[in-house]
Short mmCIF file of C-alpha atoms in Angstrom, two decimals:
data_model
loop_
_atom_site.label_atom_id
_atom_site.label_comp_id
_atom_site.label_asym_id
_atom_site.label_seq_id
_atom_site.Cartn_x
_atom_site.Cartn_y
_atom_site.Cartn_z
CA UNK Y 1 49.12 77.75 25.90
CA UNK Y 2 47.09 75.28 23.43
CA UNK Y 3 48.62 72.24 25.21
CA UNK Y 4 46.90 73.77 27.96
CA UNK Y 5 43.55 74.88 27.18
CA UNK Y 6 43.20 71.32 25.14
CA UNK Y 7 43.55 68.36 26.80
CA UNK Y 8 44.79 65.90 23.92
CA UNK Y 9 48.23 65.71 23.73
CA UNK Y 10 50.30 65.58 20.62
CA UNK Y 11 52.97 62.58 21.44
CA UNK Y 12 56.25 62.73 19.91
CA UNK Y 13 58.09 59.77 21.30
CA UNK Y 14 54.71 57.58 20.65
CA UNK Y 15 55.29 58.50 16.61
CA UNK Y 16 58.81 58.20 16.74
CA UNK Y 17 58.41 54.66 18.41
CA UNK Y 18 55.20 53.69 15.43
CA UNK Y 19 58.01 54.79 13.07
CA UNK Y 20 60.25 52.26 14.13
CA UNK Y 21 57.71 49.78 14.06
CA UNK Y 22 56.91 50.54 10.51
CA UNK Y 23 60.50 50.51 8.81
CA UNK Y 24 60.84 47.06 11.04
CA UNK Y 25 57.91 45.92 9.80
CA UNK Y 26 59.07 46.73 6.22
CA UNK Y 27 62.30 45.31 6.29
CA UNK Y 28 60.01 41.96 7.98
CA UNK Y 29 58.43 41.77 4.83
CA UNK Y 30 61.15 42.51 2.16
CA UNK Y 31 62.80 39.85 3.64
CA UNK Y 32 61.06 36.82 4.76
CA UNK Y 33 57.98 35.50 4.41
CA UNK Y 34 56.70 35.44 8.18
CA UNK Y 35 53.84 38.26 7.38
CA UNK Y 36 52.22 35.90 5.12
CA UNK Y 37 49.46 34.01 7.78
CA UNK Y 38 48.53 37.73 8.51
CA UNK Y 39 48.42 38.37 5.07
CA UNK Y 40 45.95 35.69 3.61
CA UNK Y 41 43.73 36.27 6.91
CA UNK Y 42 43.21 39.74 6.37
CA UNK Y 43 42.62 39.16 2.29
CA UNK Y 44 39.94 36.17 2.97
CA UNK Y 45 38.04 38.72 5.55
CA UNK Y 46 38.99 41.49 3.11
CA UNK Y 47 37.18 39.37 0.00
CA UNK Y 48 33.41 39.70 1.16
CA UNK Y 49 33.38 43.35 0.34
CA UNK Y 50 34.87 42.96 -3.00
CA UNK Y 51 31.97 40.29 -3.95
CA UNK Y 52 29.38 42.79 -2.49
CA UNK Y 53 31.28 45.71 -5.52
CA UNK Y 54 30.56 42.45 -8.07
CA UNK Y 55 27.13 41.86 -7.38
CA UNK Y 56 26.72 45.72 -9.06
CA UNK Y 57 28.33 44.37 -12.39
CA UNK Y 58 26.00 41.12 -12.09
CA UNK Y 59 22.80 43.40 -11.36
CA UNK Y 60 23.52 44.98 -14.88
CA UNK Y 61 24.53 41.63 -16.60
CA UNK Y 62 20.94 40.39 -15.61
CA UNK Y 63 19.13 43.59 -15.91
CA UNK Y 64 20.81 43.67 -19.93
CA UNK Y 65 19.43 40.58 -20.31
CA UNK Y 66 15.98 40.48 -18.40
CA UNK Y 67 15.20 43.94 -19.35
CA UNK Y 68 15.56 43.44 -23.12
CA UNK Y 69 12.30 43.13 -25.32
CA UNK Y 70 12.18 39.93 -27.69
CA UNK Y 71 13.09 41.60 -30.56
CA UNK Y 72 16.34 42.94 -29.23
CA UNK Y 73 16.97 39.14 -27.77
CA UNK Y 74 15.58 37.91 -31.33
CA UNK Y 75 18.91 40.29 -33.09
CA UNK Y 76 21.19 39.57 -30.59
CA UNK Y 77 20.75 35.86 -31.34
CA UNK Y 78 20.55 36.06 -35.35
CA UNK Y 79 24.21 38.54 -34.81
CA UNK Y 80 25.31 35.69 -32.48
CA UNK Y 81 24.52 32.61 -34.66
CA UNK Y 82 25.80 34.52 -37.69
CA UNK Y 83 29.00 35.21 -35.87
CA UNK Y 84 29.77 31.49 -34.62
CA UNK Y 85 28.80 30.39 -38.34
CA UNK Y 86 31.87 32.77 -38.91
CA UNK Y 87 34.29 31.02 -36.67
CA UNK Y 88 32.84 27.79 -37.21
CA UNK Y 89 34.07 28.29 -40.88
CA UNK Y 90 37.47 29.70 -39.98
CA UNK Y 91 37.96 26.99 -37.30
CA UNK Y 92 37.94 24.58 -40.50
CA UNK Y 93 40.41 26.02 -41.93
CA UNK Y 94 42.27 26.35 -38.79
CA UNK Y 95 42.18 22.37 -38.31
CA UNK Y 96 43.77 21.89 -41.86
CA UNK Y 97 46.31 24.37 -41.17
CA UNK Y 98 46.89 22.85 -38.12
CA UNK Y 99 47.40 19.17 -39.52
CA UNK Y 100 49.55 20.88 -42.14
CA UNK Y 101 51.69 22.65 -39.39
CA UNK Y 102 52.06 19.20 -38.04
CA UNK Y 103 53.62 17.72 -41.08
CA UNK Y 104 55.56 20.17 -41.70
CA UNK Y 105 57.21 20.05 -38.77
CA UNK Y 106 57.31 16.88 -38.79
CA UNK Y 107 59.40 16.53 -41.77
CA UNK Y 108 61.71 19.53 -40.74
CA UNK Y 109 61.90 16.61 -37.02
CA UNK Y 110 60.89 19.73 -34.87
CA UNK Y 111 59.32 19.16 -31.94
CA UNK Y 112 55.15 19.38 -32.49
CA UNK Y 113 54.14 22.21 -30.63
CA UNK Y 114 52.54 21.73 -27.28
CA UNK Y 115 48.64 21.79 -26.65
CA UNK Y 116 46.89 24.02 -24.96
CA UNK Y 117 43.92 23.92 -23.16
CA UNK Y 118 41.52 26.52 -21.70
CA UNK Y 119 40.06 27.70 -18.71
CA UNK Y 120 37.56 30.55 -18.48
CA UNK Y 121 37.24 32.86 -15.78
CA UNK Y 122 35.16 36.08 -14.96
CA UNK Y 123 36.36 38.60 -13.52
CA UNK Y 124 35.39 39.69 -10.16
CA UNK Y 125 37.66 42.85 -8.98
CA UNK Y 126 40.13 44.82 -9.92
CA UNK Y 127 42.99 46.79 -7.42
CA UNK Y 128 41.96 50.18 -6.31
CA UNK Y 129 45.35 51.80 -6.83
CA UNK Y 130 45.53 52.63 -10.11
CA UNK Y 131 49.57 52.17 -10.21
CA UNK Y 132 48.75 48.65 -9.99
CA UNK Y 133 47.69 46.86 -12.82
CA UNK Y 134 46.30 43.99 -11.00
CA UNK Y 135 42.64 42.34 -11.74
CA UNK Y 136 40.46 39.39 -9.39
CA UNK Y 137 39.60 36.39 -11.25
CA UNK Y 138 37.28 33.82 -10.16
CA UNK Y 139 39.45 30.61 -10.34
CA UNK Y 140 42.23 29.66 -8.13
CA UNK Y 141 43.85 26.43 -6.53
CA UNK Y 142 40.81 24.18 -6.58
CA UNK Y 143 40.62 24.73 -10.03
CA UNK Y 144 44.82 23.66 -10.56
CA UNK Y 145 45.62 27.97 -11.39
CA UNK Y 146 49.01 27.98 -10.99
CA UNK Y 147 51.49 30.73 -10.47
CA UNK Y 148 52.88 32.53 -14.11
CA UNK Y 149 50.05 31.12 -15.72
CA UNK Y 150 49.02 33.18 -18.96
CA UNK Y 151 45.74 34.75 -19.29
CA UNK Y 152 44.29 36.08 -22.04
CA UNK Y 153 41.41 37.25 -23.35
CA UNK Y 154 39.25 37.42 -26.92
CA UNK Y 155 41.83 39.68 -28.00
CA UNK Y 156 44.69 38.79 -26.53
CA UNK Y 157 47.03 38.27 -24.31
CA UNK Y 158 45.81 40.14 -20.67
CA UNK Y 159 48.71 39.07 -18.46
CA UNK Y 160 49.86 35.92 -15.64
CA UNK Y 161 48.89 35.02 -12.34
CA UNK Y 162 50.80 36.57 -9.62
CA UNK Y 163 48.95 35.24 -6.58
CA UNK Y 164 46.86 32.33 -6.01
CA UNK Y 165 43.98 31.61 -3.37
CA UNK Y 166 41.67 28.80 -3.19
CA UNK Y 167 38.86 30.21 -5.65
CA UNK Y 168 40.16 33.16 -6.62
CA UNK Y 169 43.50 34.54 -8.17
CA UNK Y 170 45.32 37.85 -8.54
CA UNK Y 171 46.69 38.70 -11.99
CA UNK Y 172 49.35 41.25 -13.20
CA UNK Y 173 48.46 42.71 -16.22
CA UNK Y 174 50.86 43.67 -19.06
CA UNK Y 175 50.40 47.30 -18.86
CA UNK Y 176 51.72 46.66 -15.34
CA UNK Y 177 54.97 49.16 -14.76
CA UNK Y 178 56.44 45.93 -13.26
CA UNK Y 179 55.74 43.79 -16.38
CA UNK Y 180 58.03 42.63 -19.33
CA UNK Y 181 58.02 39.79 -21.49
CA UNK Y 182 59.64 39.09 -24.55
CA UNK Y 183 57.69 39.15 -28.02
CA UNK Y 184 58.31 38.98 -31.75
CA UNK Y 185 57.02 40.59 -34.83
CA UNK Y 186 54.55 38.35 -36.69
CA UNK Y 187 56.10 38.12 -39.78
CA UNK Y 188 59.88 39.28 -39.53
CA UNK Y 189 60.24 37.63 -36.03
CA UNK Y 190 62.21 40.44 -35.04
CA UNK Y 191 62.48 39.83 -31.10
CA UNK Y 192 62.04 42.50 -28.40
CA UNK Y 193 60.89 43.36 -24.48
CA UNK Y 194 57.93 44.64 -24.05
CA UNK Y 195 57.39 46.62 -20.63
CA UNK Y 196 54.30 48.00 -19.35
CA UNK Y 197 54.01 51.58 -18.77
CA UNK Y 198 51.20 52.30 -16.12
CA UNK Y 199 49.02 53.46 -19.00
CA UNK Y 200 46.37 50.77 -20.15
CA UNK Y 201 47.14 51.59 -23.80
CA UNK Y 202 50.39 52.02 -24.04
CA UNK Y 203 53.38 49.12 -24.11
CA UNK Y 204 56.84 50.05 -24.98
CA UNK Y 205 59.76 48.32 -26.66
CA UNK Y 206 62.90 49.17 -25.20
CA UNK Y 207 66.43 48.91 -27.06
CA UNK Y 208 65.11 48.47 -30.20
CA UNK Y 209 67.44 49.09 -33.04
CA UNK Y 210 66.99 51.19 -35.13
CA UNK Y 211 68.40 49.23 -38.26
CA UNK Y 212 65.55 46.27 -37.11
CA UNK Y 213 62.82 46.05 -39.30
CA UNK Y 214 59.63 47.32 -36.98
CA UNK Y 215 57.18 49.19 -38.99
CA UNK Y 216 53.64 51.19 -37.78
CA UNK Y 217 51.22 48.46 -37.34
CA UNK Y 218 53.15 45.64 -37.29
CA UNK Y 219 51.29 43.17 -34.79
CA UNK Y 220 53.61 41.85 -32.18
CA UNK Y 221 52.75 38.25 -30.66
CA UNK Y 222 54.18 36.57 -27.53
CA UNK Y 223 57.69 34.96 -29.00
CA UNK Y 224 57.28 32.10 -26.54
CA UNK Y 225 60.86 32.99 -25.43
CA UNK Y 226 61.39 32.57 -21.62
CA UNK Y 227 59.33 29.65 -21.34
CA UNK Y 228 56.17 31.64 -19.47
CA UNK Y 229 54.17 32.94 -22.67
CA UNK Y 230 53.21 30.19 -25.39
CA UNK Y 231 53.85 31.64 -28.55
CA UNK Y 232 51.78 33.22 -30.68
CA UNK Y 233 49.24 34.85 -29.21
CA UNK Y 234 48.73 38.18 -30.01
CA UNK Y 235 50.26 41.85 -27.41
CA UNK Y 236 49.79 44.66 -29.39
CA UNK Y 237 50.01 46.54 -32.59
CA UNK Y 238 52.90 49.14 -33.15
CA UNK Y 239 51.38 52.59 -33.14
CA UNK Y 240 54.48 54.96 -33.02
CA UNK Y 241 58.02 54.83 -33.43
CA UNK Y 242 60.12 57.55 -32.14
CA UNK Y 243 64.06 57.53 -32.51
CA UNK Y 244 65.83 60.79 -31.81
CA UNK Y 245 69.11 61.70 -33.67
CA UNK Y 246 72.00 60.27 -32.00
CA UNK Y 247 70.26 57.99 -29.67
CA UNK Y 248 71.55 54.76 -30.04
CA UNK Y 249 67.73 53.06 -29.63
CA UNK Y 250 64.48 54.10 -30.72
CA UNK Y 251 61.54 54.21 -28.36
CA UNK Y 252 58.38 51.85 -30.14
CA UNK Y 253 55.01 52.66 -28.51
CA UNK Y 254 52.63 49.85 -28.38
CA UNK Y 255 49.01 49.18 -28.16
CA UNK Y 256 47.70 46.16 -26.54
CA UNK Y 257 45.44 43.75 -28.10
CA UNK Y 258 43.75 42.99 -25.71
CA UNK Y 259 41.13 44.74 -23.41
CA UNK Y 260 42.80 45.23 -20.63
CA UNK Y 261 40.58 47.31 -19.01
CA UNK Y 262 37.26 46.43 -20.54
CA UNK Y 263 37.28 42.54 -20.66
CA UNK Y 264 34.96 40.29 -18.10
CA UNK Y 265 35.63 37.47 -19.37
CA UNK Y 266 39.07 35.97 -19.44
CA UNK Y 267 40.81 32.62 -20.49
CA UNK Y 268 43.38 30.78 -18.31
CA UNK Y 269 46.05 28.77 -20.56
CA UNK Y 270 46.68 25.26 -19.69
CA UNK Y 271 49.77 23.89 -21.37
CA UNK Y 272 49.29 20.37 -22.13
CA UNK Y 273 52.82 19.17 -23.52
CA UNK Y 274 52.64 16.58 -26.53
CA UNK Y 275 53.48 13.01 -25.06
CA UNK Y 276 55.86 11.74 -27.74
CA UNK Y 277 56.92 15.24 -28.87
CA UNK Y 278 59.81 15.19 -26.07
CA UNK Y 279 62.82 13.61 -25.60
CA UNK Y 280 63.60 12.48 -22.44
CA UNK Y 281 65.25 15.50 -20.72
CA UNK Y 282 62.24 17.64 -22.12
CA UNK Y 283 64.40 19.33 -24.42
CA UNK Y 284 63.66 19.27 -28.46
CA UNK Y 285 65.22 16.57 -31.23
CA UNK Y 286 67.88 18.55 -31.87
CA UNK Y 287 67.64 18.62 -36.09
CA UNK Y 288 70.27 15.66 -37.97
CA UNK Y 289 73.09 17.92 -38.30
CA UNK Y 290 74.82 16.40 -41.72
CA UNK Y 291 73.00 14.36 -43.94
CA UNK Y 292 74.61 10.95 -44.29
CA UNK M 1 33.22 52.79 19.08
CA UNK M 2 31.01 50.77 16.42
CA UNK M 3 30.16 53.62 14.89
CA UNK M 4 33.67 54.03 13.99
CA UNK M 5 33.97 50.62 12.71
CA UNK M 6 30.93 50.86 11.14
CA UNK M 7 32.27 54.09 8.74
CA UNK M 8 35.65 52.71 8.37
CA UNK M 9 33.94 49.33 6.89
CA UNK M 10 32.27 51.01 4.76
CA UNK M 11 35.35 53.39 3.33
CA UNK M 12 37.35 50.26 3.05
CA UNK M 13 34.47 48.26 0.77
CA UNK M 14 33.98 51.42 -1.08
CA UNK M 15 38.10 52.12 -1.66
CA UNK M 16 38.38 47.95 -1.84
CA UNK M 17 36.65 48.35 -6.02
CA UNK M 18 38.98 50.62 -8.19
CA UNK M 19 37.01 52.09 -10.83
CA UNK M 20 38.70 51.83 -14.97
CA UNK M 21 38.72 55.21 -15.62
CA UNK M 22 41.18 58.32 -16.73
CA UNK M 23 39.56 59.71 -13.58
CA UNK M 24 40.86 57.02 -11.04
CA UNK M 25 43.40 59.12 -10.00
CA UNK M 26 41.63 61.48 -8.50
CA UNK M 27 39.94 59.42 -6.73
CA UNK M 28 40.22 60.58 -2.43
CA UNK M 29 42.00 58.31 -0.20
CA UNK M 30 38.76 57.15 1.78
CA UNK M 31 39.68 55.70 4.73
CA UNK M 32 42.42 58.55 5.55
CA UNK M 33 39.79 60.96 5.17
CA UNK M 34 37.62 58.73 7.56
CA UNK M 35 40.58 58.02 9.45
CA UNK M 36 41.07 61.72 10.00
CA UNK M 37 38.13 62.63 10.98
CA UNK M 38 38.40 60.06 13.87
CA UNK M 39 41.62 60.93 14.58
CA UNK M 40 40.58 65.16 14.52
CA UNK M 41 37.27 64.93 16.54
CA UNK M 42 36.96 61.64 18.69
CA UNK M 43 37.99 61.54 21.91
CA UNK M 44 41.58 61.21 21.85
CA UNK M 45 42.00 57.19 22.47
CA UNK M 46 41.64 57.61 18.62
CA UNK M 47 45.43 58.40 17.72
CA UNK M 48 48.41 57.47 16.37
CA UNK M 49 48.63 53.65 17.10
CA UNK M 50 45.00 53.53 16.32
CA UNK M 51 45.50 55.09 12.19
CA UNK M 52 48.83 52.71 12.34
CA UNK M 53 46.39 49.86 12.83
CA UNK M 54 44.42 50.75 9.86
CA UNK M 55 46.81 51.33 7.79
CA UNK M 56 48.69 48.24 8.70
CA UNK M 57 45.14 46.43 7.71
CA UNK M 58 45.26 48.45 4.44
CA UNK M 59 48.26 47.08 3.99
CA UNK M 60 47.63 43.83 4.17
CA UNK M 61 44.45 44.04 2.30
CA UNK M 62 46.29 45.83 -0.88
CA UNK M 63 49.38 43.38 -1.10
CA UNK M 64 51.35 46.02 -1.00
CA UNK M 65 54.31 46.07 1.42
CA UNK M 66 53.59 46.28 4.80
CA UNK M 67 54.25 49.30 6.85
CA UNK M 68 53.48 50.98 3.36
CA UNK M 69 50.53 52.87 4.39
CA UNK M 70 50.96 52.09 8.34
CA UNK M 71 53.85 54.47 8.36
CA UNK M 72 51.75 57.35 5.70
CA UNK M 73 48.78 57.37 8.25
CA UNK M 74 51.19 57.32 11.31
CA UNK M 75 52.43 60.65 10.05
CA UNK M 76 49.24 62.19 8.85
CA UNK M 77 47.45 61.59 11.84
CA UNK M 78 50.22 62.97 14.18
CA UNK M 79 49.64 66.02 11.96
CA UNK M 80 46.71 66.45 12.12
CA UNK M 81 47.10 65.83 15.79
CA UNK M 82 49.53 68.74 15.66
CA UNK M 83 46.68 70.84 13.81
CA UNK M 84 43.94 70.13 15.99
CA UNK M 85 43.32 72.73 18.01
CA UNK M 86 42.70 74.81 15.27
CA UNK M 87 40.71 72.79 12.91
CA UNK M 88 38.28 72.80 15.66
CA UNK M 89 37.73 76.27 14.73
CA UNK M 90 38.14 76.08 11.16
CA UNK M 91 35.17 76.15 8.79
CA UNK M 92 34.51 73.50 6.61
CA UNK M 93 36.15 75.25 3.23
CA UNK M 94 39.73 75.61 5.33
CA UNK M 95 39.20 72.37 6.46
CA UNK M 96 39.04 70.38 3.60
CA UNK M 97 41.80 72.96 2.46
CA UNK M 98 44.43 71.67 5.44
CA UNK M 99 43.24 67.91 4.62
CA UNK M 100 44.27 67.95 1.16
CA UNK M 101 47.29 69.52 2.53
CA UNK M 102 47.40 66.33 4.75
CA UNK M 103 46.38 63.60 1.75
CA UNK M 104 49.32 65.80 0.42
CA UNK M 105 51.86 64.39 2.87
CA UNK M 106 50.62 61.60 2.80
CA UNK M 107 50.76 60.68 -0.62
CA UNK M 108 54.15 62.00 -1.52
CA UNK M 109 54.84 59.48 2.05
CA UNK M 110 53.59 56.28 0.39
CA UNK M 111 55.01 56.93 -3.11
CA UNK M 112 58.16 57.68 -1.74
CA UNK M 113 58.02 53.88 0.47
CA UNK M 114 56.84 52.76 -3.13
CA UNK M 115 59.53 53.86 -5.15
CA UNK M 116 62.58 52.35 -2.62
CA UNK M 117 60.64 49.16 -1.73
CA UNK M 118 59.10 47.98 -5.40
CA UNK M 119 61.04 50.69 -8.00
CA UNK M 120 59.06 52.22 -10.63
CA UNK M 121 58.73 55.76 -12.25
CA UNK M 122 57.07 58.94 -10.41
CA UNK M 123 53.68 60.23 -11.71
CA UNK M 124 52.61 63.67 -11.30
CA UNK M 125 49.41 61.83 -11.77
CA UNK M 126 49.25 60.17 -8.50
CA UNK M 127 48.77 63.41 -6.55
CA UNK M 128 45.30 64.30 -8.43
CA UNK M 129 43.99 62.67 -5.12
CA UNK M 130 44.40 65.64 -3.35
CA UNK M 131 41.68 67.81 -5.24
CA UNK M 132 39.05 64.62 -4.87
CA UNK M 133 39.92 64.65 -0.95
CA UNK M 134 39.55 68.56 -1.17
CA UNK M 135 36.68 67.84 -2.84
CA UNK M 136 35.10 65.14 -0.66
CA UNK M 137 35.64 66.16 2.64
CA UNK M 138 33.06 68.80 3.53
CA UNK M 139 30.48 66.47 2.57
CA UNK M 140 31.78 63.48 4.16
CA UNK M 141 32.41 65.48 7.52
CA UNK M 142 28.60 66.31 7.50
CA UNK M 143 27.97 62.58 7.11
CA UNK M 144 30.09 61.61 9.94
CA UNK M 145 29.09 64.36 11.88
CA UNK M 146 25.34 63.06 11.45
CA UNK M 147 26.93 59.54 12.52
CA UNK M 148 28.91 61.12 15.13
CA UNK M 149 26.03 62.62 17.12
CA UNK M 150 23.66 59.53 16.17
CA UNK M 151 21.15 61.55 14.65
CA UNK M 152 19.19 58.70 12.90
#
């Protein structure tokens, strides 16, 4: 009776047939790359709203700073200079440890670490699902971004670039479900994964031992294992440990150093690598085995 | 016709800027909820292949797989196709009742593409959107209604 008293009709076949189209379309882009035109199209048309959800963040940037009387400006800028006095001072020390590092190594013949150099970027959006951990930044191929670069932030480290456009750049964040990457424990250098949960504060080790020496608070940095990560630069700080009787690996809860969620301004890292610190097949002097 | 492209431009800039918060998950699916109210009261050009298009755009604009949400509006709308006749009759409270029931579907729909196509773990979390959609959709059907009938 209701398909007669209303006159749109419900069409079965029509679904069934959109259905089709949608697993084919699916399997399409699992397995080659011909969506991609459509792709970047839609995302460059897509980007003009996304800039127009920015200019609300850079509204309150300027109103923060118009709006503020003098002698808020004045305290900012006394906390400010007082600060880079601060780092000015530790950066000293920094350069002597540095040169020290260098001599070190260079009597142990290990290759000189490579040089990095930074890029800073703002960030302009962040992805609307929140299973994805995925964040806009405002530099892309015209500025030489490249895919798997590291990004970090004041803190430390934020995550890589998955996807590059010409001025802008996607990045996976560590607390990304889909993220891992290997990291040590300043200190003992005890090596693990680190995998992102889908929670913001939250990384966990996996297979961790539970004879290895990882302790509450220990700070983990990036082990520079893989090749992606340089090392060094700081994940998280161990903030439980959980190992259940009879389980052959404990679970290590992590928080991340860095803001993930909170930080506008972020740092692209450049690796620069040393010009004589490399043999020819870019591996390191291996060290004189015997001495002679 | 441009009013419709009108409101869905607008759901998609909104939906486009996720918001860092422990309440992002309950944040409604916009553009379904748009989308279904296109699909439930404008003249019936306004179906299936039309909420495949935009979710297929959706798609594309998330970098998530495509077909993802193509195939999740597909099925919603045909649905709420199926449910038509009555909603016309419903009042607002069942309604938005029957569309969470539908952000239901669809939701369990594109986590379950999600989970074979890109792996992962299931979140109980990920269904909060159906109380924001709940939520949402009596006011947002008075908006569009307004739109609808060109009141301004």
């Amino acid at each position: 009776m209701a398909q007669k008293i209303f006159s749109k009709k419900v069409s079965a076949p029509r679904m069934l047939l959109l259905l089709m189209v949608a697993l084919g379309l699916m399997l399409t882009d699992r397995y080659t790359t011909w969506l991609e035109p459509a792709r970047a199209w839609v995302e460059g048309a897509a980007h003009s709203p996304s800039w127009a959800g920015d200019l609300l963040g850079g509204a309150a940037d300027w109103g923060r700073t118009r709006l503020a009387t003098p002698g808020e400006l004045a305290q900012q800028n006394q906390q400010l200079r007082t600060e880079n006095l601060v780092l000015k001072g530790q950066l000293q020390q920094l350069a002597e440890l540095a040169a020290e590092n260098a001599q070190l190594r260079g009597l142990l013949n290990a290759a000189p670490r490579t040089k990095l150099r930074l890029l800073m970027a703002e960030l302009i959006g962040v992805s609307p699902d929140p299973m994805r951990h995925e964040i806009r930044i405002d530099r892309g191929s015209r500025d030489a971004v490249f895919v798997g670069q590291p990004v970090i932030d004041a803190w430390g480290l934020v995550g890589q670039v998955v996807k590059i456009r010409e001025d802008s750049a996607e990045v996976l964040l560590i607390s990304d479900e889909r993220h891992a990457l290997p990291v040590a424990v300043l200190g003992t250098e005890v090596r693990a994964i680190a995998e992102g949960t889908g929670d913001y504060r939250r990384l966990r080790l996996r297979h961790v031992q539970p004879t290895l020496d990882v302790t509450m608070n220990d700070l983990l940095v990036t082990s520079g294992l893989g090749g992606r990560f340089p090392p060094g630069y700081a994940v998280g700080r161990v903030t439980g440990i959980a190992h259940q009787r009879g389980q052959a690996f404990m679970e290590v809860s992590v928080e991340p150093a860095a803001r993930l969620d909170r930080s506008r301004h972020l740092l692209l890292v450049f690796a620069e690598p040393a010009a004589e610190a490399r043999t020819a097949d870019g591996a390191a002097r291996p060290l004189p085995a015997e001495p002679e | 016709m441009l009013r419709i492209i009108l409101s869905l431009v607008m759901a998609m800039a909104l939906a486009q800027n996720g918001v860092r918060s422990d309440w992002q998950f309950f944040a409604p699916p916009l553009v379904l909820l748009v989308t279904l109210y296109w699909v439930l009261f404008a003249p019936p050009v306004y179906g299936l292949g039309f909420a495949f298009l935009i979710g297929l755009l959706l798609d594309l604009m998330r970098g998530a797989p495509a077909g993802q949400y193509a195939l999740a509006f597909c099925v919603t709308a045909y649905l709420a196709q199926l449910a038509e006749p009555r909603v016309r009759h419903f009042v607002l409270f069942h309604q938005a009742l029957l569309v969470g029931l539908l952000t239901l579907v669809f939701q369990l729909i594109v986590v379950a593409v999600g989970l074979v196509l890109e792996g992962g773990s299931l979140r109980l979390a990920e269904f909060h959107s159906v109380w924001g959609a709940i939520l949402l959709w009596p006011p947002l059907v008075l908006l569009l209604r307004r739109l609808h009938d060109r009141v301004w």
